[in-house]
Amino acid sequence: MVQREQELQLPVCEKATVIHIRLSQLNLQPSIPATGKFEALRALSIACFDFTKLDVERVVSLQCPRLQKLALEPIHYQNFVKATTKLPGCKTLRIILLSQHHEFASIVLHLLRICDGIRRLDIQLLGSEHKVSFSDCPCGLSENKSSEGIILNSLEEVNISYFRKYKDAVNLLRALLRWKFIPRRVSIHASPLVGSLSVETCKKIASFSHCDTRVEFHGWLNGSYGRHVYM
């Protein structure tokens, strides 16, 4: 018998500085009062919830005036993409990709379109295999396949971490740079499971960047582990 989802009423904690909410396997949905403010709140993390049933923009913009860090881990992956039309303004957008099957270029495009004032973009590829190109994946909404309307004038830094295949970093960076922004720095961190970088791979990735962009590779290169810089 399927249990009906119930709301978990959250009190307004005016003095709380950090709040973590994880509702896995509890069949609960967080409900935040429409009035009152979390005056001291600096960090808010909500996991395992239905994003379509929580007005995150209202909560963050109106009720958390001092919020500095927001972490969301919604369930119903496809619903999250379709229903999210705006996110609170932020300086850093961190996208952690855990799925081994979904192609995520559409997701990145969509999030950048609705959060285009960011200064730093972090992408972590934690799944064992990701595909950068678009496909018939339900996450690949047609309107998300175009970079039209994306303005990245404020973006200064791009970090790509934990990729296991060099072609993933190459394809992802190529997709990012077609938006014609000029970040000051692009930093690429290989997974410890990846073997030594080749000079040819580094040069190929760096060639996609503007001449004023500093491209850094963190990993093994010619038997030496560390940071390798290309301009």
Tab-separated table of C-alpha atoms in Angstrom:
chain	number	residue	atom	x	y	z
A	1	MET	CA	0.000	0.000	0.000
A	2	VAL	CA	1.426	3.371	-1.061
A	3	GLN	CA	1.579	5.899	1.739
A	4	ARG	CA	0.420	9.425	1.091
A	5	GLU	CA	3.088	12.067	1.232
A	6	GLN	CA	2.871	14.224	4.340
A	7	GLU	CA	4.168	17.709	4.998
A	8	LEU	CA	6.844	18.330	7.580
A	9	GLN	CA	6.107	21.732	9.105
A	10	LEU	CA	9.344	23.554	9.811
A	11	PRO	CA	9.472	26.249	12.486
A	12	VAL	CA	11.039	29.628	11.782
A	13	CYS	CA	14.376	29.431	13.583
A	14	GLU	CA	15.544	33.028	13.764
A	15	LYS	CA	18.882	32.257	15.451
A	16	ALA	CA	19.872	29.174	13.426
A	17	THR	CA	22.965	29.692	11.252
A	18	VAL	CA	23.015	26.271	9.527
A	19	ILE	CA	20.078	23.999	8.657
A	20	HIS	CA	20.379	20.552	7.033
A	21	ILE	CA	17.195	18.697	6.048
A	22	ARG	CA	17.271	15.159	4.624
A	23	LEU	CA	13.971	13.353	4.162
A	24	SER	CA	15.030	10.085	2.539
A	25	GLN	CA	12.546	7.217	2.989
A	26	LEU	CA	10.364	9.294	5.289
A	27	ASN	CA	7.734	10.099	2.658
A	28	LEU	CA	7.747	13.699	3.836
A	29	GLN	CA	7.818	17.034	2.051
A	30	PRO	CA	9.254	20.107	3.835
A	31	SER	CA	6.835	22.972	4.381
A	32	ILE	CA	8.197	26.378	5.374
A	33	PRO	CA	5.821	29.023	6.779
A	34	ALA	CA	5.038	31.878	4.391
A	35	THR	CA	5.784	34.437	7.096
A	36	GLY	CA	8.751	34.958	9.378
A	37	LYS	CA	12.469	35.154	8.615
A	38	PHE	CA	15.563	33.054	9.252
A	39	GLU	CA	17.545	36.166	10.117
A	40	ALA	CA	20.842	34.473	11.036
A	41	LEU	CA	20.800	31.604	8.521
A	42	ARG	CA	24.015	31.314	6.489
A	43	ALA	CA	23.752	27.794	5.016
A	44	LEU	CA	20.669	25.792	3.982
A	45	SER	CA	20.730	22.221	2.662
A	46	ILE	CA	17.600	20.292	1.611
A	47	ALA	CA	17.850	16.739	0.257
A	48	CYS	CA	15.377	14.128	-1.006
A	49	PHE	CA	12.409	16.422	-1.587
A	50	ASP	CA	10.056	17.286	-4.438
A	51	PHE	CA	11.372	20.573	-5.821
A	52	THR	CA	8.068	21.359	-7.565
A	53	LYS	CA	6.268	21.566	-4.205
A	54	LEU	CA	8.624	23.987	-2.478
A	55	ASP	CA	8.963	27.644	-3.461
A	56	VAL	CA	12.714	27.859	-3.004
A	57	GLU	CA	12.998	31.295	-4.593
A	58	ARG	CA	10.506	32.781	-2.124
A	59	VAL	CA	12.150	31.143	0.866
A	60	VAL	CA	15.663	32.239	-0.076
A	61	SER	CA	14.922	35.711	-1.420
A	62	LEU	CA	12.431	36.855	1.203
A	63	GLN	CA	13.004	34.768	4.317
A	64	CYS	CA	16.766	34.161	4.393
A	65	PRO	CA	18.345	37.622	3.937
A	66	ARG	CA	21.856	36.520	4.984
A	67	LEU	CA	22.016	33.152	3.222
A	68	GLN	CA	25.431	32.457	1.687
A	69	LYS	CA	25.200	28.775	0.746
A	70	LEU	CA	22.246	26.836	-0.691
A	71	ALA	CA	22.455	23.099	-1.481
A	72	LEU	CA	19.535	21.307	-3.170
A	73	GLU	CA	19.260	17.571	-3.811
A	74	PRO	CA	15.755	17.048	-5.218
A	75	ILE	CA	14.075	13.788	-6.145
A	76	HIS	CA	12.204	13.335	-9.440
A	77	TYR	CA	15.139	14.439	-11.570
A	78	GLN	CA	13.124	15.147	-14.729
A	79	ASN	CA	10.476	17.159	-12.858
A	80	PHE	CA	13.185	19.346	-11.388
A	81	VAL	CA	14.464	20.294	-14.837
A	82	LYS	CA	11.019	20.948	-16.290
A	83	ALA	CA	9.666	22.930	-13.338
A	84	THR	CA	12.669	25.095	-12.503
A	85	THR	CA	12.402	28.452	-14.253
A	86	LYS	CA	14.358	30.612	-11.834
A	87	LEU	CA	16.876	30.165	-9.043
A	88	PRO	CA	18.016	32.658	-6.410
A	89	GLY	CA	20.946	34.828	-7.440
A	90	CYS	CA	24.346	33.406	-6.489
A	91	LYS	CA	28.049	33.926	-7.124
A	92	THR	CA	29.013	30.247	-7.396
A	93	LEU	CA	27.021	27.514	-9.140
A	94	ARG	CA	28.173	23.988	-8.292
A	95	ILE	CA	26.671	21.102	-10.281
A	96	ILE	CA	27.425	17.607	-8.944
A	97	LEU	CA	26.523	14.895	-11.452
A	98	LEU	CA	25.981	11.466	-9.933
A	99	SER	CA	23.921	9.726	-12.610
A	100	GLN	CA	25.666	7.164	-14.785
A	101	HIS	CA	23.094	7.264	-17.574
A	102	HIS	CA	21.770	10.799	-18.108
A	103	GLU	CA	23.363	13.140	-20.596
A	104	PHE	CA	23.838	16.406	-18.805
A	105	ALA	CA	24.676	19.154	-21.320
A	106	SER	CA	20.998	20.135	-21.340
A	107	ILE	CA	21.010	20.434	-17.555
A	108	VAL	CA	24.043	22.711	-17.544
A	109	LEU	CA	22.548	24.925	-20.258
A	110	HIS	CA	19.242	25.167	-18.419
A	111	LEU	CA	20.803	26.067	-15.067
A	112	LEU	CA	23.054	28.686	-16.621
A	113	ARG	CA	20.085	30.254	-18.364
A	114	ILE	CA	18.206	30.727	-15.086
A	115	CYS	CA	21.263	31.548	-12.978
A	116	ASP	CA	23.294	33.671	-15.374
A	117	GLY	CA	24.882	36.139	-12.936
A	118	ILE	CA	27.369	33.640	-11.527
A	119	ARG	CA	31.083	34.331	-11.196
A	120	ARG	CA	32.222	30.746	-10.763
A	121	LEU	CA	30.994	27.478	-12.288
A	122	ASP	CA	32.001	24.146	-10.697
A	123	ILE	CA	31.086	20.866	-12.405
A	124	GLN	CA	31.903	17.553	-10.715
A	125	LEU	CA	31.513	14.328	-12.695
A	126	LEU	CA	31.171	11.763	-9.918
A	127	GLY	CA	29.389	9.043	-11.918
A	128	SER	CA	31.433	6.358	-13.633
A	129	GLU	CA	30.293	7.457	-17.090
A	130	HIS	CA	28.708	10.629	-18.440
A	131	LYS	CA	27.756	11.719	-21.918
A	132	VAL	CA	28.138	15.342	-22.865
A	133	SER	CA	26.151	15.382	-26.111
A	134	PHE	CA	22.377	15.741	-26.365
A	135	SER	CA	20.094	12.758	-26.889
A	136	ASP	CA	16.532	11.586	-26.377
A	137	CYS	CA	17.070	11.569	-22.622
A	138	PRO	CA	14.010	13.134	-20.948
A	139	CYS	CA	16.348	15.677	-19.379
A	140	GLY	CA	17.284	16.956	-22.829
A	141	LEU	CA	14.421	19.394	-23.261
A	142	SER	CA	14.395	20.981	-26.707
A	143	GLU	CA	14.499	24.509	-25.320
A	144	ASN	CA	17.622	23.610	-23.328
A	145	LYS	CA	19.644	22.566	-26.364
A	146	SER	CA	20.251	26.129	-27.458
A	147	SER	CA	22.629	28.584	-25.823
A	148	GLU	CA	20.425	31.468	-26.963
A	149	GLY	CA	19.568	33.803	-24.123
A	150	ILE	CA	22.505	32.791	-21.914
A	151	ILE	CA	24.533	35.770	-20.709
A	152	LEU	CA	27.762	34.930	-18.894
A	153	ASN	CA	29.417	38.333	-18.667
A	154	SER	CA	30.109	37.849	-14.945
A	155	LEU	CA	31.644	34.365	-15.180
A	156	GLU	CA	35.320	34.458	-14.222
A	157	GLU	CA	36.213	30.871	-13.372
A	158	VAL	CA	35.280	27.374	-14.569
A	159	ASN	CA	36.275	24.202	-12.695
A	160	ILE	CA	35.762	20.670	-14.041
A	161	SER	CA	36.573	17.897	-11.568
A	162	TYR	CA	36.834	14.115	-11.353
A	163	PHE	CA	36.419	13.309	-15.044
A	164	ARG	CA	37.566	9.773	-15.859
A	165	LYS	CA	37.904	10.120	-19.614
A	166	TYR	CA	39.882	12.895	-21.253
A	167	LYS	CA	37.336	13.160	-24.059
A	168	ASP	CA	34.697	14.078	-21.435
A	169	ALA	CA	36.711	17.134	-20.416
A	170	VAL	CA	37.386	18.001	-24.063
A	171	ASN	CA	33.725	17.730	-25.091
A	172	LEU	CA	32.413	19.522	-22.016
A	173	LEU	CA	34.814	22.432	-22.356
A	174	ARG	CA	34.016	22.728	-26.062
A	175	ALA	CA	30.298	22.885	-25.195
A	176	LEU	CA	30.908	25.538	-22.541
A	177	LEU	CA	33.068	27.745	-24.720
A	178	ARG	CA	30.581	27.876	-27.567
A	179	TRP	CA	28.738	30.414	-25.390
A	180	LYS	CA	31.591	32.811	-26.224
A	181	PHE	CA	32.399	33.952	-22.714
A	182	ILE	CA	35.996	34.647	-21.693
A	183	PRO	CA	36.723	33.366	-18.168
A	184	ARG	CA	39.962	34.385	-16.508
A	185	ARG	CA	40.703	30.809	-15.462
A	186	VAL	CA	39.668	27.293	-16.454
A	187	SER	CA	40.777	24.598	-14.002
A	188	ILE	CA	40.535	20.893	-14.854
A	189	HIS	CA	41.065	18.221	-12.186
A	190	ALA	CA	41.381	14.621	-13.341
A	191	SER	CA	40.081	11.728	-11.258
A	192	PRO	CA	42.815	9.805	-9.390
A	193	LEU	CA	41.724	6.816	-11.497
A	194	VAL	CA	42.844	8.557	-14.690
A	195	GLY	CA	46.335	7.860	-15.951
A	196	SER	CA	48.909	10.417	-16.995
A	197	LEU	CA	47.801	13.408	-19.053
A	198	SER	CA	49.426	13.833	-22.423
A	199	VAL	CA	50.806	17.130	-23.650
A	200	GLU	CA	48.670	16.739	-26.780
A	201	THR	CA	45.469	16.439	-24.713
A	202	CYS	CA	46.348	19.506	-22.652
A	203	LYS	CA	47.072	21.542	-25.758
A	204	LYS	CA	43.844	20.388	-27.407
A	205	ILE	CA	41.732	21.424	-24.429
A	206	ALA	CA	43.605	24.718	-24.043
A	207	SER	CA	43.090	25.494	-27.743
A	208	PHE	CA	39.340	25.941	-27.171
A	209	SER	CA	39.965	28.797	-24.756
A	210	HIS	CA	40.513	32.488	-25.420
A	211	CYS	CA	44.110	33.668	-25.463
A	212	ASP	CA	43.472	35.671	-22.267
A	213	THR	CA	42.214	32.607	-20.372
A	214	ARG	CA	44.561	30.737	-18.047
A	215	VAL	CA	44.004	26.967	-18.371
A	216	GLU	CA	45.231	24.775	-15.504
A	217	PHE	CA	45.433	20.978	-15.439
A	218	HIS	CA	45.730	19.129	-12.138
A	219	GLY	CA	46.955	15.549	-12.479
A	220	TRP	CA	49.813	13.448	-13.800
A	221	LEU	CA	51.829	14.784	-16.744
A	222	ASN	CA	55.067	13.195	-17.920
A	223	GLY	CA	55.487	11.374	-14.608
A	224	SER	CA	55.000	14.468	-12.481
A	225	TYR	CA	51.840	15.142	-10.441
A	226	GLY	CA	50.769	18.708	-9.898
A	227	ARG	CA	49.425	21.801	-11.627
A	228	HIS	CA	50.296	22.401	-15.254
A	229	VAL	CA	49.441	25.773	-16.790
A	230	TYR	CA	48.733	26.695	-20.399
A	231	MET	CA	48.050	30.248	-21.590
